């Protein structure tokens, strides 16, 4: 079998076509088949002289090897093949593949010719372009300058025309241009242009080009998406089109040839049947990406080629797995980081809270100290009259004695004994005044709370001395019953004295309305249990109403007319700060009883200053 | 000095003060009698000793002001000087209204105390003189008959003998006799003096 092709067999379309044809022939026949292929190089040469030379060359070549069938591809080749068959092998069948569906309308149908119509579906290709690029307003058309191409040109434009007018597209003619100009123009196409390339075998200079290479150059230059008609150029960068598959065409031609050789005479009567393609439309996925054409625009039933999965698509599962893993790792790491942060924050918060609690404790302690001081000032304010009196008494005595002594000494016969007595009185009165001042100052002092060992009995006695004058003036009788042996108390002596002072003053106030002689204040110390000391103060007043009993420790709650209501509140705070408790009772028929219980330490361990109670050490 | 020497009664519950005061006043030449409590002082009060009382204002049991009232109710007219280690205004005002001679804040200077005591003793002496004179007037007046007292009162009101006679329903002559007796008994020189006498009698 002899196949005549118009172009270089090296052209991909040709080689593919031939290979496919050959395998189709082999597959449908028993035994080997020889398929000779002759390239007529019609892009280069034509004319009677060339035809004559070919005739001579083929006669010499195939004299001894007469083909069973002659196959010809493309209109110009078909014409030449008809002439050669006429002269060389007039009785063998000719099977043609023509790109011109109306081939036999232009000329009388020869004998023993079967054929296929290689149909380039420009319309479908342009419609695809419009689908993918809806904003297209211009269509640029590329075609070469070879005689065959120029012969096709009119028909191609005719085919495009209805579509152009129907869609209102402007036609940009990029046909029959020198290569350089064509490329230059391709570089500067308007934005709303789509390009349709047919072929570019030669430019007006007649230089033959290899389609694929030209296509590469063109595509590199062209600034707009370009559509093609040949599947062989797909992959170079064309967006797609209604592609002719030379493989399929070769196969179909092989089958037709087999039928013809098998004696299917009716094939000779058939008009040119268009070659069918299973995939009428093809789109290059990479080109879609390049031109940012959304995939949604790709019509259904379009074959996506080079749908080169992106890295993502190809390794999707790996990536997903990797991402999942790394995500999980990130989560774990993140979780750990967060956890660590939380932990650190929690630790920081804990430390901060502890610091704040300590601060608050110190602050509340300081507040208590301040309050306690204020309370002492207030208590002393209440005592001011009595204290002034108590100070002024010795001062008055001193002054009187001193002036008396002076007078005695001025007398002619000084009674020195009397003078000596006066001086003795002065000295003792001075000491007495000093003690009053010392006790007062101690209570008024604002020094840091101390943490010392005290005897509760001593504290009570100190306060009793301070209040003695006031008691005396108020006509209250103080009855002390102190435990002969009593463990010590750790804490701040001044504040503890203040509590005693408050309790005694309250007791006296409670008895103010009683007739004289009935005002009795009983102060009692004891050790109610191991590790405890107790102080109780009971007055002989009317007691506290049950409804008020619960409230007397509230700040600013006072049962007195001029009471500030801080004394008991502060006292309870002081006792609690010393790890003890202060309670009030009102036994029926008796006055109020205030009981204060404190933790104790043995007096022997006076030098043991380890803090066993919640008392701040000296700061 | 026909009357017994004045005595300074000291009442203070502070023994040291009491001793110092006593020492000072004795050194200044006064006679003192110290008492450590108001009750002791009241218990030994004898009717009419010349002198004055120095009382501590703030004392348990009976304060100075109450003591002053107790003294007055017992017919004791001793002038009072208050001393106090803590003088508040209301107490001092009450004390002065009650007729205290002075109100001294401890510690007080001897000058103030001695001046107050001088004043108190003077006041006591005057009061004592006044009380003696009034007593004498009362004694003379008590010698008048009821009729003479009537005539005395009307004459002191400035009525003439004639008017007095008309008022009492008797003769002018009778009134003249009564009037003479009254002037004689009361030991006055004139009607004007008689009027003063009756005035002082009314006051006393």
mmCIF file of N, CA, C and O in Angstrom, chain A residues 505-586:
data_model
loop_
_atom_site.group_PDB
_atom_site.id
_atom_site.type_symbol
_atom_site.label_atom_id
_atom_site.label_comp_id
_atom_site.label_asym_id
_atom_site.label_seq_id
_atom_site.Cartn_x
_atom_site.Cartn_y
_atom_site.Cartn_z
ATOM 1 N N UNK A 505 -13.802 50.155 128.914
ATOM 2 C CA UNK A 505 -14.547 51.404 128.684
ATOM 3 C C UNK A 505 -16.000 51.091 128.351
ATOM 4 O O UNK A 505 -16.929 51.732 128.864
ATOM 5 N N UNK A 506 -16.192 50.070 127.469
ATOM 6 C CA UNK A 506 -17.563 49.676 127.135
ATOM 7 C C UNK A 506 -18.326 49.277 128.390
ATOM 8 O O UNK A 506 -19.494 49.636 128.562
ATOM 9 N N UNK A 507 -17.655 48.518 129.232
ATOM 10 C CA UNK A 507 -18.293 48.084 130.479
ATOM 11 C C UNK A 507 -18.714 49.273 131.326
ATOM 12 O O UNK A 507 -19.836 49.316 131.843
ATOM 13 N N UNK A 508 -17.822 50.248 131.435
ATOM 14 C CA UNK A 508 -18.152 51.440 132.233
ATOM 15 C C UNK A 508 -19.311 52.205 131.608
ATOM 16 O O UNK A 508 -20.216 52.666 132.311
ATOM 17 N N UNK A 509 -19.254 52.344 130.276
ATOM 18 C CA UNK A 509 -20.337 53.052 129.589
ATOM 19 C C UNK A 509 -21.672 52.351 129.831
ATOM 20 O O UNK A 509 -22.713 53.009 129.980
ATOM 21 N N UNK A 510 -21.621 51.007 129.846
ATOM 22 C CA UNK A 510 -22.869 50.254 130.008
ATOM 23 C C UNK A 510 -23.492 50.490 131.383
ATOM 24 O O UNK A 510 -24.695 50.271 131.567
ATOM 25 N N UNK A 511 -22.662 50.941 132.309
ATOM 26 C CA UNK A 511 -23.181 51.080 133.677
ATOM 27 C C UNK A 511 -23.462 52.541 134.053
ATOM 28 O O UNK A 511 -23.798 52.828 135.210
ATOM 29 N N UNK A 512 -23.343 53.436 133.086
ATOM 30 C CA UNK A 512 -23.441 54.866 133.390
ATOM 31 C C UNK A 512 -24.797 55.238 133.987
ATOM 32 O O UNK A 512 -24.888 56.158 134.804
ATOM 33 N N UNK A 513 -25.843 54.536 133.568
ATOM 34 C CA UNK A 513 -27.190 54.913 134.009
ATOM 35 C C UNK A 513 -27.551 54.304 135.369
ATOM 36 O O UNK A 513 -28.591 54.628 135.932
ATOM 37 N N UNK A 514 -26.679 53.405 135.828
ATOM 38 C CA UNK A 514 -27.017 52.737 137.091
ATOM 39 C C UNK A 514 -26.801 53.692 138.271
ATOM 40 O O UNK A 514 -25.960 54.583 138.199
ATOM 41 N N UNK A 515 -27.570 53.486 139.326
ATOM 42 C CA UNK A 515 -27.304 54.278 140.528
ATOM 43 C C UNK A 515 -25.919 53.949 141.070
ATOM 44 O O UNK A 515 -25.401 52.849 140.876
ATOM 45 N N UNK A 516 -25.344 54.943 141.722
ATOM 46 C CA UNK A 516 -23.988 54.769 142.218
ATOM 47 C C UNK A 516 -23.948 53.638 143.237
ATOM 48 O O UNK A 516 -24.919 53.398 143.940
ATOM 49 N N UNK A 517 -22.824 52.968 143.251
ATOM 50 C CA UNK A 517 -22.696 51.863 144.185
ATOM 51 C C UNK A 517 -23.054 50.536 143.545
ATOM 52 O O UNK A 517 -22.769 49.478 144.084
ATOM 53 N N UNK A 518 -23.708 50.617 142.378
ATOM 54 C CA UNK A 518 -24.036 49.362 141.692
ATOM 55 C C UNK A 518 -23.151 49.151 140.455
ATOM 56 O O UNK A 518 -23.321 48.187 139.734
ATOM 57 N N UNK A 519 -22.243 50.092 140.215
ATOM 58 C CA UNK A 519 -21.412 50.003 138.996
ATOM 59 C C UNK A 519 -20.187 49.144 139.281
ATOM 60 O O UNK A 519 -19.209 49.633 139.827
ATOM 61 N N UNK A 520 -20.314 47.892 138.920
ATOM 62 C CA UNK A 520 -19.213 46.975 139.205
ATOM 63 C C UNK A 520 -18.760 46.283 137.918
ATOM 64 O O UNK A 520 -19.560 45.683 137.212
ATOM 65 N N UNK A 521 -17.473 46.379 137.683
ATOM 66 C CA UNK A 521 -16.899 45.784 136.481
ATOM 67 C C UNK A 521 -15.972 44.659 136.903
ATOM 68 O O UNK A 521 -15.014 44.890 137.651
ATOM 69 N N UNK A 522 -16.272 43.436 136.453
ATOM 70 C CA UNK A 522 -15.470 42.284 136.867
ATOM 71 C C UNK A 522 -14.604 41.798 135.705
ATOM 72 O O UNK A 522 -15.121 41.456 134.643
ATOM 73 N N UNK A 523 -13.325 41.795 135.958
ATOM 74 C CA UNK A 523 -12.378 41.347 134.940
ATOM 75 C C UNK A 523 -11.712 40.079 135.445
ATOM 76 O O UNK A 523 -11.242 40.026 136.577
ATOM 77 N N UNK A 524 -11.672 39.079 134.561
ATOM 78 C CA UNK A 524 -11.278 37.752 134.998
ATOM 79 C C UNK A 524 -10.336 37.165 133.941
ATOM 80 O O UNK A 524 -10.613 37.237 132.744
ATOM 81 N N UNK A 525 -9.203 36.604 134.394
ATOM 82 C CA UNK A 525 -8.330 35.887 133.440
ATOM 83 C C UNK A 525 -8.218 34.438 133.886
ATOM 84 O O UNK A 525 -8.269 34.142 135.081
ATOM 85 N N UNK A 526 -8.053 33.546 132.893
ATOM 86 C CA UNK A 526 -7.957 32.120 133.212
ATOM 87 C C UNK A 526 -7.326 31.393 132.024
ATOM 88 O O UNK A 526 -7.101 31.973 130.957
ATOM 89 N N UNK A 527 -7.048 30.127 132.251
ATOM 90 C CA UNK A 527 -6.596 29.282 131.148
ATOM 91 C C UNK A 527 -7.623 28.168 130.994
ATOM 92 O O UNK A 527 -7.576 27.167 131.710
ATOM 93 N N UNK A 528 -8.586 28.347 130.089
ATOM 94 C CA UNK A 528 -9.715 27.422 130.006
ATOM 95 C C UNK A 528 -9.307 26.045 129.494
ATOM 96 O O UNK A 528 -10.001 25.065 129.754
ATOM 97 N N UNK A 529 -8.208 25.947 128.776
ATOM 98 C CA UNK A 529 -7.776 24.655 128.254
ATOM 99 C C UNK A 529 -6.320 24.756 127.873
ATOM 100 O O UNK A 529 -5.744 25.842 127.906
ATOM 101 N N UNK A 530 -5.713 23.634 127.540
ATOM 102 C CA UNK A 530 -4.295 23.687 127.149
ATOM 103 C C UNK A 530 -4.104 24.570 125.914
ATOM 104 O O UNK A 530 -4.885 24.478 124.970
ATOM 105 N N UNK A 531 -3.115 25.412 125.980
ATOM 106 C CA UNK A 531 -2.827 26.269 124.826
ATOM 107 C C UNK A 531 -3.788 27.422 124.680
ATOM 108 O O UNK A 531 -3.880 28.017 123.619
ATOM 109 N N UNK A 532 -4.515 27.732 125.761
ATOM 110 C CA UNK A 532 -5.485 28.829 125.652
ATOM 111 C C UNK A 532 -5.422 29.713 126.892
ATOM 112 O O UNK A 532 -5.243 29.221 128.003
ATOM 113 N N UNK A 533 -5.592 30.994 126.646
ATOM 114 C CA UNK A 533 -5.837 31.900 127.776
ATOM 115 C C UNK A 533 -7.118 32.661 127.489
ATOM 116 O O UNK A 533 -7.491 32.856 126.340
ATOM 117 N N UNK A 534 -7.754 33.073 128.578
ATOM 118 C CA UNK A 534 -9.064 33.699 128.414
ATOM 119 C C UNK A 534 -9.134 34.970 129.252
ATOM 120 O O UNK A 534 -8.613 35.032 130.357
ATOM 121 N N UNK A 535 -9.764 35.954 128.671
ATOM 122 C CA UNK A 535 -10.042 37.186 129.420
ATOM 123 C C UNK A 535 -11.544 37.431 129.312
ATOM 124 O O UNK A 535 -12.093 37.385 128.201
ATOM 125 N N UNK A 536 -12.190 37.636 130.428
ATOM 126 C CA UNK A 536 -13.610 37.982 130.332
ATOM 127 C C UNK A 536 -13.869 39.259 131.114
ATOM 128 O O UNK A 536 -13.271 39.493 132.181
ATOM 129 N N UNK A 537 -14.738 40.073 130.565
ATOM 130 C CA UNK A 537 -15.109 41.347 131.198
ATOM 131 C C UNK A 537 -16.623 41.366 131.324
ATOM 132 O O UNK A 537 -17.335 41.256 130.325
ATOM 133 N N UNK A 538 -17.085 41.475 132.553
ATOM 134 C CA UNK A 538 -18.534 41.495 132.756
ATOM 135 C C UNK A 538 -18.921 42.736 133.548
ATOM 136 O O UNK A 538 -18.344 43.036 134.589
ATOM 137 N N UNK A 539 -19.900 43.447 133.005
ATOM 138 C CA UNK A 539 -20.371 44.644 133.712
ATOM 139 C C UNK A 539 -21.653 44.301 134.456
ATOM 140 O O UNK A 539 -22.198 43.210 134.319
ATOM 141 N N UNK A 540 -22.126 45.249 135.238
ATOM 142 C CA UNK A 540 -23.360 45.008 135.997
ATOM 143 C C UNK A 540 -24.513 45.800 135.389
ATOM 144 O O UNK A 540 -25.461 46.159 136.082
ATOM 145 N N UNK A 541 -24.379 46.086 134.098
ATOM 146 C CA UNK A 541 -25.407 46.879 133.422
ATOM 147 C C UNK A 541 -26.641 46.061 133.084
ATOM 148 O O UNK A 541 -26.870 44.997 133.644
ATOM 149 N N UNK A 542 -27.396 46.565 132.125
ATOM 150 C CA UNK A 542 -28.669 45.902 131.800
ATOM 151 C C UNK A 542 -28.512 44.806 130.746
ATOM 152 O O UNK A 542 -29.497 44.212 130.323
ATOM 153 N N UNK A 543 -27.292 44.598 130.290
ATOM 154 C CA UNK A 543 -27.088 43.564 129.271
ATOM 155 C C UNK A 543 -27.395 44.074 127.872
ATOM 156 O O UNK A 543 -27.737 45.238 127.684
ATOM 157 N N UNK A 544 -27.248 43.164 126.920
ATOM 158 C CA UNK A 544 -27.459 43.545 125.517
ATOM 159 C C UNK A 544 -28.663 42.776 124.992
ATOM 160 O O UNK A 544 -28.779 41.566 125.194
ATOM 161 N N UNK A 545 -29.561 43.496 124.308
ATOM 162 C CA UNK A 545 -30.729 42.816 123.732
ATOM 163 C C UNK A 545 -30.248 41.794 122.699
ATOM 164 O O UNK A 545 -29.301 42.048 121.961
ATOM 165 N N UNK A 546 -30.931 40.630 122.655
ATOM 166 C CA UNK A 546 -30.519 39.576 121.707
ATOM 167 C C UNK A 546 -30.409 40.096 120.276
ATOM 168 O O UNK A 546 -29.509 39.701 119.531
ATOM 169 N N UNK A 547 -31.314 40.990 119.890
ATOM 170 C CA UNK A 547 -31.292 41.490 118.511
ATOM 171 C C UNK A 547 -30.020 42.298 118.251
ATOM 172 O O UNK A 547 -29.528 42.347 117.133
ATOM 173 N N UNK A 548 -29.499 42.917 119.294
ATOM 174 C CA UNK A 548 -28.302 43.743 119.112
ATOM 175 C C UNK A 548 -27.024 42.941 119.287
ATOM 176 O O UNK A 548 -25.977 43.333 118.791
ATOM 177 N N UNK A 549 -27.171 41.821 119.999
ATOM 178 C CA UNK A 549 -25.997 41.012 120.327
ATOM 179 C C UNK A 549 -25.243 40.595 119.069
ATOM 180 O O UNK A 549 -24.012 40.572 119.044
ATOM 181 N N UNK A 550 -26.020 40.288 118.036
ATOM 182 C CA UNK A 550 -25.402 39.806 116.809
ATOM 183 C C UNK A 550 -24.684 40.928 116.061
ATOM 184 O O UNK A 550 -23.792 40.679 115.257
ATOM 185 N N UNK A 551 -25.076 42.163 116.375
ATOM 186 C CA UNK A 551 -24.577 43.259 115.547
ATOM 187 C C UNK A 551 -23.465 44.072 116.194
ATOM 188 O O UNK A 551 -22.857 44.914 115.534
ATOM 189 N N UNK A 552 -23.213 43.813 117.459
ATOM 190 C CA UNK A 552 -22.308 44.754 118.140
ATOM 191 C C UNK A 552 -20.881 44.726 117.604
ATOM 192 O O UNK A 552 -20.143 45.667 117.830
ATOM 193 N N UNK A 553 -20.529 43.657 116.884
ATOM 194 C CA UNK A 553 -19.162 43.628 116.342
ATOM 195 C C UNK A 553 -19.079 44.265 114.956
ATOM 196 O O UNK A 553 -18.005 44.383 114.389
ATOM 197 N N UNK A 554 -20.246 44.642 114.434
ATOM 198 C CA UNK A 554 -20.217 45.295 113.127
ATOM 199 C C UNK A 554 -19.603 46.681 113.271
ATOM 200 O O UNK A 554 -19.852 47.370 114.259
ATOM 201 N N UNK A 555 -18.821 47.052 112.259
ATOM 202 C CA UNK A 555 -18.254 48.393 112.318
ATOM 203 C C UNK A 555 -19.357 49.447 112.286
ATOM 204 O O UNK A 555 -20.395 49.249 111.635
ATOM 205 N N UNK A 556 -19.133 50.534 112.967
ATOM 206 C CA UNK A 556 -20.052 51.674 113.001
ATOM 207 C C UNK A 556 -21.402 51.322 113.623
ATOM 208 O O UNK A 556 -22.379 52.013 113.426
ATOM 209 N N UNK A 557 -21.440 50.198 114.319
ATOM 210 C CA UNK A 557 -22.661 49.891 115.048
ATOM 211 C C UNK A 557 -22.385 50.191 116.511
ATOM 212 O O UNK A 557 -21.425 49.697 117.091
ATOM 213 N N UNK A 558 -23.217 51.046 117.062
ATOM 214 C CA UNK A 558 -22.983 51.409 118.459
ATOM 215 C C UNK A 558 -24.298 51.462 119.205
ATOM 216 O O UNK A 558 -25.319 51.871 118.671
ATOM 217 N N UNK A 559 -24.251 51.013 120.442
ATOM 218 C CA UNK A 559 -25.452 51.126 121.282
ATOM 219 C C UNK A 559 -25.385 52.402 122.110
ATOM 220 O O UNK A 559 -26.331 52.740 122.797
ATOM 221 N N UNK A 560 -24.245 53.109 121.984
ATOM 222 C CA UNK A 560 -24.092 54.341 122.765
ATOM 223 C C UNK A 560 -24.560 55.530 121.932
ATOM 224 O O UNK A 560 -24.523 55.499 120.703
ATOM 225 N N UNK A 561 -24.937 56.603 122.643
ATOM 226 C CA UNK A 561 -25.384 57.801 121.934
ATOM 227 C C UNK A 561 -24.259 58.427 121.120
ATOM 228 O O UNK A 561 -24.456 58.875 120.004
ATOM 229 N N UNK A 562 -23.082 58.449 121.710
ATOM 230 C CA UNK A 562 -21.982 59.126 121.029
ATOM 231 C C UNK A 562 -20.920 58.150 120.563
ATOM 232 O O UNK A 562 -19.810 58.539 120.257
ATOM 233 N N UNK A 563 -21.307 56.874 120.502
ATOM 234 C CA UNK A 563 -20.324 55.859 120.116
ATOM 235 C C UNK A 563 -20.017 55.916 118.634
ATOM 236 O O UNK A 563 -20.874 56.220 117.808
ATOM 237 N N UNK A 564 -18.768 55.617 118.324
ATOM 238 C CA UNK A 564 -18.358 55.568 116.926
ATOM 239 C C UNK A 564 -18.688 54.197 116.347
ATOM 240 O O UNK A 564 -18.877 54.038 115.161
ATOM 241 N N UNK A 565 -18.763 53.213 117.226
ATOM 242 C CA UNK A 565 -19.077 51.866 116.764
ATOM 243 C C UNK A 565 -17.881 51.158 116.171
ATOM 244 O O UNK A 565 -18.033 50.246 115.372
ATOM 245 N N UNK A 566 -16.692 51.580 116.548
ATOM 246 C CA UNK A 566 -15.500 50.935 116.005
ATOM 247 C C UNK A 566 -14.786 50.069 117.033
ATOM 248 O O UNK A 566 -14.060 49.150 116.679
ATOM 249 N N UNK A 567 -14.981 50.361 118.267
ATOM 250 C CA UNK A 567 -14.213 49.710 119.332
ATOM 251 C C UNK A 567 -14.264 48.193 119.259
ATOM 252 O O UNK A 567 -13.220 47.542 119.150
ATOM 253 N N UNK A 568 -15.454 47.618 119.284
ATOM 254 C CA UNK A 568 -15.576 46.159 119.307
ATOM 255 C C UNK A 568 -15.162 45.550 117.984
ATOM 256 O O UNK A 568 -14.569 44.478 117.937
ATOM 257 N N UNK A 569 -15.486 46.255 116.895
ATOM 258 C CA UNK A 569 -15.114 45.762 115.576
ATOM 259 C C UNK A 569 -13.592 45.649 115.475
ATOM 260 O O UNK A 569 -13.057 44.633 115.030
ATOM 261 N N UNK A 570 -12.923 46.698 115.907
ATOM 262 C CA UNK A 570 -11.455 46.679 115.877
ATOM 263 C C UNK A 570 -10.927 45.622 116.845
ATOM 264 O O UNK A 570 -10.009 44.863 116.516
ATOM 265 N N UNK A 571 -11.520 45.555 118.003
ATOM 266 C CA UNK A 571 -11.058 44.590 118.998
ATOM 267 C C UNK A 571 -11.145 43.169 118.468
ATOM 268 O O UNK A 571 -10.214 42.380 118.615
ATOM 269 N N UNK A 572 -12.268 42.861 117.834
ATOM 270 C CA UNK A 572 -12.411 41.508 117.298
ATOM 271 C C UNK A 572 -11.375 41.241 116.217
ATOM 272 O O UNK A 572 -10.754 40.183 116.180
ATOM 273 N N UNK A 573 -11.143 42.248 115.360
ATOM 274 C CA UNK A 573 -10.132 42.081 114.314
ATOM 275 C C UNK A 573 -8.762 41.838 114.916
ATOM 276 O O UNK A 573 -8.003 41.000 114.437
ATOM 277 N N UNK A 574 -8.447 42.570 115.964
ATOM 278 C CA UNK A 574 -7.139 42.404 116.609
ATOM 279 C C UNK A 574 -7.024 40.988 117.173
ATOM 280 O O UNK A 574 -6.036 40.284 116.945
ATOM 281 N N UNK A 575 -8.047 40.558 117.877
ATOM 282 C CA UNK A 575 -8.004 39.233 118.503
ATOM 283 C C UNK A 575 -7.906 38.151 117.434
ATOM 284 O O UNK A 575 -7.126 37.204 117.557
ATOM 285 N N UNK A 576 -8.656 38.313 116.352
ATOM 286 C CA UNK A 576 -8.600 37.312 115.281
ATOM 287 C C UNK A 576 -7.234 37.309 114.615
ATOM 288 O O UNK A 576 -6.722 36.253 114.246
ATOM 289 N N UNK A 577 -6.641 38.497 114.468
ATOM 290 C CA UNK A 577 -5.297 38.568 113.897
ATOM 291 C C UNK A 577 -4.293 37.877 114.809
ATOM 292 O O UNK A 577 -3.232 37.452 114.371
ATOM 293 N N UNK A 578 -4.639 37.753 116.059
ATOM 294 C CA UNK A 578 -3.759 37.059 117.004
ATOM 295 C C UNK A 578 -4.150 35.584 117.132
ATOM 296 O O UNK A 578 -3.669 34.887 118.013
ATOM 297 N N UNK A 579 -5.030 35.145 116.249
ATOM 298 C CA UNK A 579 -5.408 33.744 116.247
ATOM 299 C C UNK A 579 -6.431 33.386 117.317
ATOM 300 O O UNK A 579 -6.600 32.214 117.645
ATOM 301 N N UNK A 580 -7.092 34.380 117.828
ATOM 302 C CA UNK A 580 -8.069 34.108 118.881
ATOM 303 C C UNK A 580 -9.474 34.462 118.454
ATOM 304 O O UNK A 580 -9.743 34.668 117.269
ATOM 305 N N UNK A 581 -10.384 34.507 119.408
ATOM 306 C CA UNK A 581 -11.761 34.896 119.093
ATOM 307 C C UNK A 581 -12.342 35.733 120.218
ATOM 308 O O UNK A 581 -11.944 35.608 121.392
ATOM 309 N N UNK A 582 -13.249 36.566 119.840
ATOM 310 C CA UNK A 582 -13.886 37.476 120.805
ATOM 311 C C UNK A 582 -15.393 37.326 120.653
ATOM 312 O O UNK A 582 -15.917 37.442 119.547
ATOM 313 N N UNK A 583 -16.059 37.011 121.761
ATOM 314 C CA UNK A 583 -17.500 36.781 121.701
ATOM 315 C C UNK A 583 -18.207 37.630 122.737
ATOM 316 O O UNK A 583 -17.613 38.004 123.755
ATOM 317 N N UNK A 584 -19.473 37.856 122.465
ATOM 318 C CA UNK A 584 -20.283 38.605 123.441
ATOM 319 C C UNK A 584 -21.450 37.739 123.874
ATOM 320 O O UNK A 584 -22.048 37.041 123.058
ATOM 321 N N UNK A 585 -21.733 37.769 125.155
ATOM 322 C CA UNK A 585 -22.907 37.074 125.666
ATOM 323 C C UNK A 585 -23.655 38.046 126.560
ATOM 324 O O UNK A 585 -23.100 39.035 127.023
ATOM 325 N N UNK A 586 -24.915 37.718 126.760
ATOM 326 C CA UNK A 586 -25.684 38.538 127.704
ATOM 327 C C UNK A 586 -26.526 37.604 128.571
ATOM 328 O O UNK A 586 -27.699 37.369 128.279
#
